[in-house]
């Protein structure tokens, strides 16, 4: 067990007063300005611990010196975990070294905590104290545990909207938050950006410094910081953390124009910056341009979260992507998660460890076709055999309560899942909840309209074009779902409301009215 390093804290206090202090190596170093401007975060809870995140950045938005940290110095960052917000009862302490090669990010994996318990944490370096974050551990693996309030969302295009959705999620004080991708967008500064929210840089981001600066811009937002500080997050990226609609090593098009090597470097840079800026465990540290993100989080006997990566291993979108009729998409050799991840998912579902098996993933899962049998090639409709194997797989394994959580489409949907979507008599075998976006789409086209293509897809039960998130209370007998929506994202002044609620009953997949 590590002890809080008092010596460094005392030296740091002197540095903060504006004088020179001696660092660990004995060289004189300049005082560090307040470095916790990107907030704090926690993630991936276990019954005995959680990972704590921060990143040192005294000047997050300085384009000439991203982050504003010395590029040749390591910094020791101490952390504390307490049972109270004022840190009178500190139960764990430790320190990590923040290095320039990881953008001075910190990922502290804490162990030795009590299961199913609320904690508070903070960081210290060079005499500076971070904001306080609230987190919690998961219940013990064999325990039924208490109810869990969770919230999930996706798609936070900074230029399109203020983060009212993050603010409201934080106010709910959920026990767990899932972010299903498009946490950042890679586009260059746009002409339609809201005041004060124009994207960093001068062009679509491609290199590591640009991705780092983009994360800093997003993470400097107070509402995003509040949502991170309120609960542990489970994060999975979608496409815009790298570039639009990429598939494994294939690009959607060659814009911006890159050589094959430049594109490979770009993906590696994007994954590196994602890891640096997310509360992920060390197992997710990128390696040779790849990143291990699909993983399982157990929540006692209440729930198991299967977090999927639907970008890194997928076959290329069929028929050149887009919305179209494409028989080739049905080739059984095609997979969206890739064979290894598909098998990993089915193995995990077969364990039936918790009442609820929750798939946290990115793209539209249920079948949705129009009158010409056209559908979206980037979602699971572009990989129907893959979807089939997963749905039939969970049916064969007797999975009682599969719930798919989805982002990506900037619209809210609630869907019933069927092994045969074309047969009205086919039983409902699962439920899908699709969150709208935090900001992407802004206030454009938010009026209420009927469910698109409802006549061809009777399993689609709810649709909304408003910005928002989904809140769900999980118990052993039911899941109470609220589709939450904010009145506007082009102004901080807004209201929040529940547009629609559903109940999913244990042992009875599908959507009921409360
Ligand atoms: Fe998006
Ligand atoms: Ca997306």
Coordinates of N, CA and C in Angstrom, one line a residue, residues 140-367:
X140 N -20.6 -6.7 -4.4 CA -19.9 -8.0 -4.4 C -20.5 -8.9 -5.5
X141 N -19.7 -9.8 -6.1 CA -20.2 -10.5 -7.2 C -21.4 -11.4 -6.9
X142 N -21.5 -11.9 -5.6 CA -22.6 -12.8 -5.3 C -23.8 -12.2 -4.6
X143 N -23.8 -10.8 -4.6 CA -24.8 -10.1 -3.8 C -25.9 -9.6 -4.7
X144 N -27.2 -9.7 -4.3 CA -28.3 -9.1 -5.1 C -28.2 -7.6 -5.1
X145 N -27.8 -7.0 -4.0 CA -27.6 -5.6 -3.9 C -28.8 -4.7 -4.0
X146 N -28.5 -3.4 -4.0 CA -29.6 -2.4 -4.0 C -29.9 -2.1 -5.5
X147 N -31.0 -1.3 -5.7 CA -31.3 -0.8 -7.0 C -30.1 0.0 -7.5
X148 N -30.0 0.2 -8.8 CA -29.0 1.0 -9.4 C -29.7 2.0 -10.3
X149 N -29.4 3.3 -10.1 CA -29.9 4.4 -11.0 C -28.7 4.6 -12.0
X150 N -29.0 4.4 -13.3 CA -28.0 4.7 -14.3 C -28.5 5.7 -15.3
X151 N -27.6 6.3 -16.0 CA -27.9 7.3 -17.1 C -26.9 7.0 -18.2
X152 N -27.4 7.2 -19.4 CA -26.5 7.0 -20.5 C -26.8 8.0 -21.7
X153 N -25.8 8.4 -22.4 CA -26.0 9.3 -23.5 C -24.8 9.1 -24.5
X154 N -24.8 9.9 -25.5 CA -23.8 9.9 -26.6 C -23.8 11.2 -27.4
X155 N -22.8 11.3 -28.2 CA -22.8 12.3 -29.3 C -22.9 13.8 -28.8
X156 N -21.7 14.3 -28.5 CA -21.6 15.6 -27.8 C -20.9 16.7 -28.7
X157 N -21.3 16.8 -29.9 CA -20.7 17.8 -30.8 C -20.7 19.2 -30.1
X158 N -19.5 19.6 -29.8 CA -19.3 20.8 -28.9 C -19.8 22.1 -29.6
X159 N -19.7 22.2 -30.9 CA -20.1 23.4 -31.6 C -21.6 23.5 -31.7
X160 N -22.3 22.3 -31.6 CA -23.8 22.3 -31.8 C -24.6 22.7 -30.6
X161 N -24.0 22.6 -29.4 CA -24.8 22.8 -28.3 C -24.1 22.9 -27.0
X162 N -24.7 23.6 -26.0 CA -24.3 23.7 -24.6 C -24.6 22.3 -24.0
X163 N -23.8 22.0 -23.0 CA -24.0 20.6 -22.4 C -25.0 20.6 -21.3
X164 N -26.2 21.1 -21.6 CA -27.4 21.0 -20.7 C -27.7 19.6 -20.3
X165 N -27.5 18.7 -21.2 CA -27.7 17.2 -21.0 C -26.8 16.7 -19.9
X166 N -25.5 17.0 -20.0 CA -24.6 16.6 -19.0 C -24.9 17.2 -17.6
X167 N -25.3 18.5 -17.7 CA -25.7 19.2 -16.4 C -26.9 18.4 -15.7
X168 N -27.9 18.0 -16.5 CA -29.0 17.4 -15.9 C -28.7 15.9 -15.5
X169 N -27.9 15.3 -16.2 CA -27.4 13.9 -15.8 C -26.7 14.0 -14.4
X170 N -25.9 15.1 -14.3 CA -25.2 15.2 -13.0 C -26.2 15.5 -11.9
X171 N -27.2 16.3 -12.1 CA -28.2 16.6 -11.1 C -29.0 15.4 -10.6
X172 N -29.1 14.4 -11.5 CA -29.8 13.2 -11.1 C -29.0 12.3 -10.1
X173 N -27.7 12.6 -10.0 CA -26.8 11.9 -9.1 C -27.0 10.3 -9.3
X174 N -26.8 9.9 -10.6 CA -26.9 8.4 -10.8 C -25.7 7.7 -10.2
X175 N -25.9 6.4 -10.0 CA -24.8 5.6 -9.5 C -23.8 5.2 -10.6
X176 N -24.2 5.3 -11.8 CA -23.3 4.9 -12.9 C -23.8 5.7 -14.2
X177 N -22.8 6.1 -15.0 CA -23.1 6.8 -16.3 C -22.4 6.0 -17.4
X178 N -23.1 5.8 -18.4 CA -22.5 5.1 -19.6 C -22.4 6.2 -20.7
X179 N -21.3 6.3 -21.4 CA -21.1 7.1 -22.5 C -20.8 6.2 -23.7
X180 N -21.7 6.3 -24.7 CA -21.7 5.3 -25.8 C -21.0 5.8 -27.1
X181 N -20.2 6.9 -27.0 CA -19.4 7.3 -28.1 C -19.8 8.6 -28.7
X182 N -18.9 9.1 -29.6 CA -18.9 10.4 -30.1 C -18.8 11.4 -29.0
X183 N -17.8 11.1 -28.1 CA -17.5 12.0 -26.9 C -16.9 13.3 -27.4
X184 N -16.1 13.2 -28.5 CA -15.6 14.4 -29.2 C -16.0 14.2 -30.7
X185 N -15.8 15.3 -31.4 CA -15.9 15.2 -32.9 C -14.6 15.7 -33.5
X186 N -14.3 15.1 -34.6 CA -13.0 15.4 -35.2 C -12.9 16.5 -36.2
X187 N -14.1 17.1 -36.5 CA -14.1 18.2 -37.5 C -13.4 19.4 -37.1
X188 N -13.0 20.2 -38.1 CA -12.3 21.4 -37.9 C -13.3 22.5 -37.5
X189 N -12.9 23.7 -37.2 CA -13.8 24.8 -36.8 C -14.9 25.0 -37.8
X190 N -16.1 25.1 -37.4 CA -17.2 25.2 -38.4 C -17.8 26.6 -38.3
X191 N -18.4 27.0 -39.4 CA -19.0 28.4 -39.5 C -20.2 28.5 -38.6
X192 N -20.9 27.4 -38.3 CA -22.2 27.5 -37.6 C -22.0 27.3 -36.1
X193 N -20.8 27.3 -35.6 CA -20.5 27.0 -34.2 C -21.2 28.0 -33.3
X194 N -21.8 27.6 -32.2 CA -22.4 28.5 -31.2 C -21.2 29.4 -30.7
X195 N -21.6 30.6 -30.2 CA -20.6 31.5 -29.6 C -19.8 30.8 -28.5
X196 N -18.5 31.0 -28.7 CA -17.6 30.4 -27.6 C -17.4 28.9 -27.8
X197 N -18.0 28.3 -28.8 CA -17.9 26.8 -28.9 C -17.3 26.4 -30.2
X198 N -16.5 27.2 -30.9 CA -15.9 26.8 -32.2 C -14.8 25.8 -31.9
X199 N -14.7 24.8 -32.7 CA -13.7 23.7 -32.5 C -12.3 24.3 -32.6
X200 N -11.4 23.7 -31.8 CA -10.0 24.1 -31.7 C -9.3 23.9 -33.1
X201 N -8.3 24.6 -33.3 CA -7.4 24.4 -34.5 C -7.9 25.0 -35.7
X202 N -7.4 24.6 -36.8 CA -7.7 25.2 -38.1 C -8.2 24.2 -39.1
X203 N -8.2 22.9 -38.8 CA -8.6 21.9 -39.8 C -9.1 20.7 -39.0
X204 N -9.6 19.7 -39.8 CA -10.0 18.4 -39.2 C -8.8 17.9 -38.5
X205 N -9.0 17.4 -37.2 CA -7.8 16.9 -36.4 C -7.3 15.6 -36.9
X206 N -6.0 15.5 -36.9 CA -5.3 14.3 -37.5 C -4.2 13.8 -36.6
X207 N -3.4 14.7 -36.0 CA -2.3 14.3 -35.2 C -2.5 14.3 -33.7
X208 N -1.6 13.7 -33.0 CA -1.8 13.5 -31.5 C -2.0 14.9 -30.8
X209 N -1.2 15.9 -31.1 CA -1.4 17.2 -30.5 C -2.8 17.7 -30.7
X210 N -3.3 17.5 -31.9 CA -4.6 18.1 -32.3 C -5.7 17.3 -31.5
X211 N -5.6 16.0 -31.4 CA -6.6 15.2 -30.6 C -6.5 15.6 -29.2
X212 N -5.3 15.8 -28.6 CA -5.2 16.2 -27.2 C -5.9 17.5 -27.0
X213 N -5.6 18.5 -27.9 CA -6.2 19.8 -27.7 C -7.7 19.7 -27.8
X214 N -8.2 18.9 -28.7 CA -9.7 18.8 -28.8 C -10.3 18.2 -27.5
X215 N -9.7 17.2 -27.0 CA -10.2 16.7 -25.7 C -10.2 17.7 -24.6
X216 N -9.1 18.5 -24.6 CA -8.9 19.6 -23.6 C -10.1 20.6 -23.7
X217 N -10.4 20.9 -25.0 CA -11.5 21.8 -25.2 C -12.8 21.3 -24.7
X218 N -13.1 20.1 -25.0 CA -14.4 19.5 -24.5 C -14.3 19.3 -23.0
X219 N -13.2 18.9 -22.4 CA -13.2 18.6 -21.0 C -13.1 19.8 -20.1
X220 N -12.8 21.0 -20.7 CA -12.8 22.2 -20.0 C -14.2 22.7 -19.7
X221 N -15.2 22.0 -20.3 CA -16.6 22.4 -20.1 C -17.0 22.0 -18.7
X222 N -17.6 23.0 -18.0 CA -18.0 22.8 -16.6 C -19.1 21.7 -16.4
X223 N -20.0 21.7 -17.4 CA -21.1 20.7 -17.2 C -20.6 19.3 -17.5
X224 N -19.7 19.1 -18.4 CA -19.1 17.8 -18.6 C -18.3 17.4 -17.4
X225 N -17.6 18.3 -16.8 CA -16.8 18.0 -15.6 C -17.8 17.6 -14.5
X226 N -18.9 18.3 -14.4 CA -19.9 17.9 -13.3 C -20.4 16.5 -13.5
X227 N -20.6 16.1 -14.7 CA -21.2 14.8 -14.9 C -20.1 13.7 -14.6
X228 N -18.8 14.0 -14.9 CA -17.8 13.1 -14.6 C -17.6 13.0 -13.1
X229 N -17.7 14.1 -12.4 CA -17.4 14.2 -11.0 C -18.5 13.5 -10.1
X230 N -19.7 13.2 -10.7 CA -20.8 12.8 -9.9 C -20.9 11.3 -9.8
X231 N -20.3 10.5 -10.7 CA -20.4 9.1 -10.7 C -19.3 8.4 -11.6
X232 N -19.1 7.2 -11.3 CA -18.2 6.5 -12.3 C -18.8 6.3 -13.6
X233 N -18.0 6.4 -14.7 CA -18.4 6.2 -16.1 C -17.9 4.9 -16.6
X234 N -18.7 4.3 -17.5 CA -18.3 3.3 -18.4 C -18.3 3.9 -19.8
X235 N -17.1 3.9 -20.4 CA -17.0 4.6 -21.7 C -16.6 3.6 -22.8
X236 N -17.3 3.9 -24.0 CA -16.8 3.2 -25.2 C -16.9 4.2 -26.4
X237 N -15.9 4.3 -27.2 CA -16.0 5.3 -28.3 C -16.8 4.8 -29.5
X238 N -17.2 5.7 -30.3 CA -17.8 5.3 -31.6 C -16.8 5.7 -32.7
X239 N -17.3 6.4 -33.8 CA -16.4 6.7 -34.9 C -15.7 8.1 -34.7
X240 N -16.5 9.1 -34.2 CA -15.9 10.4 -34.3 C -14.7 10.7 -33.4
X241 N -14.5 9.8 -32.5 CA -13.2 9.8 -31.7 C -12.0 9.6 -32.6
X242 N -12.3 9.1 -33.8 CA -11.2 8.9 -34.8 C -11.6 9.6 -36.0
X243 N -12.5 9.1 -36.9 CA -13.0 9.8 -38.0 C -14.4 9.2 -38.4
X244 N -15.2 9.9 -39.1 CA -16.5 9.5 -39.4 C -16.6 8.1 -40.1
X245 N -17.4 7.2 -39.5 CA -17.7 5.9 -40.1 C -16.6 5.1 -40.6
X246 N -15.4 5.2 -39.9 CA -14.3 4.3 -40.3 C -14.7 2.8 -39.8
X247 N -14.1 1.9 -40.5 CA -14.3 0.4 -40.2 C -13.0 -0.2 -40.1
X248 N -12.6 -0.6 -38.9 CA -11.3 -1.2 -38.7 C -10.2 -0.3 -39.3
X249 N -9.6 -0.8 -40.4 CA -8.5 0.0 -41.0 C -9.0 0.7 -42.3
X250 N -10.3 0.6 -42.5 CA -10.8 1.2 -43.8 C -11.5 2.5 -43.5
X251 N -11.2 3.5 -44.3 CA -11.8 4.8 -44.2 C -13.1 4.9 -45.0
X252 N -13.9 5.9 -44.6 CA -15.1 6.1 -45.4 C -14.8 6.7 -46.7
X253 N -13.9 7.7 -46.7 CA -13.4 8.2 -48.0 C -12.0 8.8 -47.6
X254 N -11.3 9.4 -48.6 CA -10.0 9.9 -48.3 C -10.0 11.4 -48.0
X255 N -10.9 11.8 -47.1 CA -10.9 13.2 -46.7 C -10.8 13.4 -45.2
X256 N -9.8 14.1 -44.7 CA -8.8 14.7 -45.4 C -7.8 13.7 -46.1
X257 N -7.2 14.1 -47.2 CA -6.3 13.2 -47.9 C -5.2 12.8 -47.1
X258 N -5.0 11.5 -46.9 CA -4.0 10.9 -46.1 C -3.4 9.7 -46.8
X259 N -2.1 9.5 -46.7 CA -1.5 8.3 -47.2 C -1.9 7.1 -46.3
X260 N -1.8 5.9 -46.7 CA -2.1 4.7 -45.9 C -1.4 4.8 -44.5
X261 N -0.2 5.2 -44.5 CA 0.6 5.3 -43.3 C 0.1 6.4 -42.4
X262 N -0.2 7.6 -43.0 CA -0.8 8.7 -42.3 C -2.1 8.3 -41.6
X263 N -2.9 7.6 -42.3 CA -4.2 7.1 -41.7 C -4.0 6.2 -40.6
X264 N -3.0 5.3 -40.7 CA -2.7 4.3 -39.6 C -2.2 5.1 -38.4
X265 N -1.4 6.1 -38.7 CA -0.9 7.0 -37.6 C -2.1 7.7 -36.9
X266 N -3.0 8.2 -37.8 CA -4.1 9.0 -37.3 C -4.9 8.1 -36.3
X267 N -5.2 6.9 -36.7 CA -6.0 6.0 -35.8 C -5.3 5.8 -34.5
X268 N -4.0 5.6 -34.6 CA -3.2 5.3 -33.4 C -3.2 6.6 -32.5
X269 N -3.1 7.7 -33.1 CA -3.1 9.0 -32.3 C -4.4 9.2 -31.6
X270 N -5.5 8.9 -32.4 CA -6.8 9.1 -31.8 C -7.0 8.1 -30.6
X271 N -6.6 6.9 -30.7 CA -6.8 5.9 -29.6 C -5.9 6.3 -28.4
X272 N -4.7 6.8 -28.7 CA -3.8 7.3 -27.6 C -4.5 8.4 -26.9
X273 N -5.0 9.4 -27.6 CA -5.7 10.5 -26.9 C -6.9 10.1 -26.2
X274 N -7.7 9.1 -26.7 CA -8.9 8.6 -26.1 C -8.5 8.0 -24.7
X275 N -7.5 7.2 -24.7 CA -7.0 6.6 -23.5 C -6.6 7.6 -22.5
X276 N -5.8 8.6 -23.0 CA -5.3 9.6 -22.0 C -6.4 10.4 -21.4
X277 N -7.5 10.5 -22.0 CA -8.6 11.4 -21.5 C -9.8 10.7 -20.9
X278 N -9.7 9.4 -20.8 CA -10.8 8.7 -20.2 C -10.5 7.9 -19.0
X279 N -11.4 7.7 -18.1 CA -11.2 6.9 -16.9 C -11.2 5.4 -17.2
X280 N -10.1 5.0 -17.9 CA -10.0 3.6 -18.3 C -8.8 3.0 -17.5
X281 N -9.0 1.7 -17.3 CA -7.9 0.9 -16.6 C -6.7 0.7 -17.6
X282 N -5.6 0.3 -17.0 CA -4.3 0.2 -17.8 C -4.5 -0.8 -18.9
X283 N -5.4 -1.8 -18.8 CA -5.6 -2.8 -19.8 C -6.0 -2.1 -21.1
X284 N -6.5 -0.9 -21.1 CA -7.0 -0.2 -22.3 C -5.9 0.6 -22.9
X285 N -4.7 0.6 -22.3 CA -3.6 1.4 -22.9 C -3.3 0.9 -24.3
X286 N -3.3 1.8 -25.3 CA -3.1 1.4 -26.7 C -1.8 0.8 -26.9
X287 N -1.8 -0.2 -27.8 CA -0.6 -1.0 -28.0 C -0.4 -1.2 -29.5
X288 N 0.6 -0.6 -30.1 CA 0.8 -0.7 -31.6 C -0.4 -0.3 -32.4
X289 N -1.0 0.8 -32.0 CA -2.1 1.3 -32.9 C -3.5 0.6 -32.6
X290 N -3.5 -0.4 -31.7 CA -4.7 -1.1 -31.3 C -5.1 -0.7 -29.8
X291 N -6.4 -0.8 -29.5 CA -6.8 -0.5 -28.1 C -7.8 -1.6 -27.7
X292 N -7.7 -2.1 -26.5 CA -8.6 -3.2 -26.0 C -9.7 -2.5 -25.2
X293 N -10.9 -2.4 -25.8 CA -11.9 -1.6 -25.1 C -13.1 -2.5 -24.8
X294 N -13.4 -3.6 -25.5 CA -14.6 -4.4 -25.1 C -14.2 -5.1 -23.8
X295 N -15.2 -5.0 -22.9 CA -14.9 -5.5 -21.5 C -16.3 -5.7 -20.8
X296 N -16.2 -6.4 -19.7 CA -17.4 -6.6 -18.9 C -17.2 -6.0 -17.5
X297 N -18.3 -5.4 -17.1 CA -18.4 -4.9 -15.7 C -19.5 -5.6 -15.0
X298 N -19.2 -6.2 -13.9 CA -20.2 -6.9 -13.1 C -20.8 -6.0 -12.1
X299 N -22.1 -6.1 -11.9 CA -22.8 -5.3 -10.9 C -23.5 -6.3 -10.0
X300 N -22.7 -7.1 -9.2 CA -23.3 -8.1 -8.3 C -24.2 -9.0 -9.1
X301 N -25.3 -9.4 -8.5 CA -26.3 -10.3 -9.2 C -27.4 -9.5 -9.9
X302 N -27.2 -8.1 -9.8 CA -28.2 -7.3 -10.5 C -28.0 -7.2 -12.0
X303 N -26.8 -6.9 -12.4 CA -26.6 -6.6 -13.8 C -25.1 -7.0 -14.2
X304 N -25.0 -7.3 -15.5 CA -23.7 -7.4 -16.1 C -23.7 -6.4 -17.3
X305 N -22.7 -5.6 -17.4 CA -22.5 -4.6 -18.5 C -21.5 -5.2 -19.5
X306 N -21.9 -5.5 -20.7 CA -21.0 -6.0 -21.7 C -20.8 -4.7 -22.6
X307 N -19.6 -4.2 -22.6 CA -19.3 -3.0 -23.3 C -18.6 -3.4 -24.6
X308 N -19.2 -3.0 -25.7 CA -18.7 -3.4 -27.1 C -17.9 -2.3 -27.8
X309 N -17.0 -2.8 -28.6 CA -16.3 -2.0 -29.6 C -16.8 -2.3 -31.0
X310 N -17.6 -1.5 -31.6 CA -18.2 -1.9 -32.9 C -17.5 -1.1 -34.0
X311 N -16.3 -0.6 -33.8 CA -15.5 0.0 -34.9 C -14.3 -0.7 -35.3
X312 N -13.5 -1.2 -34.3 CA -12.2 -1.6 -34.5 C -12.0 -2.9 -35.3
X313 N -13.0 -3.7 -35.2 CA -12.9 -5.1 -35.8 C -14.0 -5.4 -36.9
X314 N -14.7 -4.4 -37.3 CA -15.9 -4.6 -38.2 C -15.4 -4.8 -39.6
X315 N -16.2 -5.6 -40.3 CA -16.0 -5.7 -41.8 C -16.4 -4.3 -42.3
X316 N -15.9 -4.0 -43.5 CA -16.3 -2.7 -44.1 C -17.8 -2.6 -44.3
X317 N -18.3 -1.4 -44.3 CA -19.7 -1.3 -44.6 C -20.0 -1.8 -46.0
X318 N -21.1 -2.5 -46.1 CA -21.5 -3.1 -47.4 C -22.0 -2.0 -48.4
X319 N -21.8 -2.3 -49.7 CA -22.4 -1.4 -50.7 C -22.0 0.0 -50.6
X320 N -20.8 0.2 -50.1 CA -20.3 1.6 -50.0 C -21.0 2.5 -48.9
X321 N -21.5 1.8 -47.9 CA -22.1 2.6 -46.8 C -23.4 3.4 -47.2
X322 N -23.9 4.1 -46.2 CA -25.1 4.9 -46.5 C -26.4 4.1 -46.3
X323 N -27.5 4.7 -46.7 CA -28.9 4.1 -46.5 C -29.3 3.5 -47.8
X324 N -29.4 2.2 -47.9 CA -29.7 1.6 -49.2 C -30.2 0.1 -49.0
X325 N -30.7 -0.4 -50.2 CA -31.0 -1.8 -50.2 C -29.8 -2.5 -50.7
X326 N -29.3 -3.5 -49.9 CA -28.0 -4.1 -50.2 C -28.0 -5.6 -49.7
X327 N -28.4 -6.5 -50.6 CA -28.4 -7.9 -50.3 C -27.0 -8.4 -49.8
X328 N -25.9 -7.9 -50.3 CA -24.6 -8.3 -49.9 C -24.3 -8.2 -48.4
X329 N -25.1 -7.2 -47.8 CA -24.9 -7.0 -46.3 C -25.2 -8.3 -45.6
X330 N -26.0 -9.1 -46.1 CA -26.5 -10.3 -45.4 C -25.5 -11.5 -45.4
X331 N -24.4 -11.3 -46.1 CA -23.3 -12.4 -46.1 C -23.0 -12.8 -44.7
X332 N -23.2 -14.1 -44.4 CA -23.0 -14.6 -43.1 C -21.5 -14.5 -42.6
X333 N -20.6 -14.3 -43.5 CA -19.2 -14.2 -43.1 C -18.9 -12.8 -42.5
X334 N -19.9 -11.9 -42.7 CA -19.6 -10.5 -42.2 C -19.9 -10.4 -40.7
X335 N -19.1 -9.6 -40.0 CA -19.4 -9.3 -38.6 C -19.2 -7.9 -38.2
X336 N -20.0 -7.4 -37.3 CA -19.8 -6.0 -36.8 C -18.8 -6.0 -35.7
X337 N -19.0 -6.9 -34.6 CA -18.0 -6.8 -33.6 C -16.7 -7.6 -33.9
X338 N -16.7 -8.4 -35.0 CA -15.6 -9.3 -35.3 C -15.9 -10.6 -34.6
X339 N -15.3 -11.7 -35.1 CA -15.6 -13.0 -34.6 C -15.2 -13.2 -33.2
X340 N -14.0 -12.7 -32.8 CA -13.5 -12.9 -31.5 C -14.4 -12.2 -30.5
X341 N -14.8 -10.9 -30.8 CA -15.7 -10.2 -29.8 C -17.1 -10.8 -29.8
X342 N -17.6 -11.3 -30.9 CA -18.9 -12.0 -30.9 C -18.9 -13.2 -30.0
X343 N -17.8 -14.0 -30.1 CA -17.7 -15.1 -29.2 C -17.6 -14.8 -27.8
X344 N -16.8 -13.7 -27.5 CA -16.6 -13.2 -26.2 C -17.9 -12.8 -25.6
X345 N -18.7 -12.1 -26.4 CA -20.0 -11.6 -25.9 C -20.9 -12.8 -25.6
X346 N -21.0 -13.8 -26.5 CA -21.9 -14.9 -26.3 C -21.4 -15.7 -25.0
X347 N -20.1 -15.9 -24.9 CA -19.6 -16.5 -23.7 C -20.1 -15.8 -22.4
X348 N -20.0 -14.5 -22.4 CA -20.4 -13.7 -21.3 C -21.9 -13.7 -21.0
X349 N -22.7 -13.7 -22.1 CA -24.1 -13.8 -21.9 C -24.5 -15.1 -21.3
X350 N -23.8 -16.2 -21.8 CA -24.1 -17.5 -21.3 C -23.8 -17.7 -19.8
X351 N -23.0 -16.8 -19.2 CA -22.7 -17.0 -17.8 C -23.9 -16.6 -17.0
X352 N -24.8 -15.7 -17.5 CA -26.0 -15.3 -16.8 C -25.8 -14.9 -15.3
X353 N -24.8 -14.0 -15.2 CA -24.4 -13.7 -13.8 C -25.3 -12.7 -13.1
X354 N -26.0 -11.9 -13.9 CA -26.9 -10.9 -13.2 C -28.2 -11.0 -13.8
X355 N -29.2 -10.4 -13.2 CA -30.6 -10.4 -13.7 C -30.6 -9.7 -15.1
X356 N -29.9 -8.6 -15.2 CA -30.0 -7.8 -16.5 C -28.7 -8.0 -17.2
X357 N -28.7 -8.4 -18.5 CA -27.5 -8.4 -19.3 C -27.6 -7.1 -20.2
X358 N -26.8 -6.2 -19.9 CA -26.9 -4.9 -20.6 C -25.7 -4.7 -21.6
X359 N -26.0 -4.6 -22.9 CA -25.0 -4.4 -23.9 C -24.9 -2.9 -24.1
X360 N -23.7 -2.3 -23.7 CA -23.4 -0.9 -24.0 C -22.7 -0.8 -25.3
X361 N -23.4 -0.3 -26.3 CA -22.7 -0.3 -27.6 C -23.2 1.0 -28.4
X362 N -22.7 1.0 -29.6 CA -22.8 2.3 -30.3 C -24.0 2.4 -31.3
X363 N -24.1 1.5 -32.2 CA -24.9 1.7 -33.4 C -26.3 0.9 -33.4
X364 N -27.2 1.5 -34.1 CA -28.6 1.0 -34.1 C -28.7 -0.5 -34.3
X365 N -29.4 -1.2 -33.3 CA -29.4 -2.6 -33.3 C -30.6 -3.2 -34.0
X366 N -31.8 -2.7 -33.7 CA -33.0 -3.3 -34.2 C -33.1 -3.1 -35.8
X367 N -33.8 -4.0 -36.4 CA -34.0 -3.8 -37.8 C -34.9 -2.6 -38.1

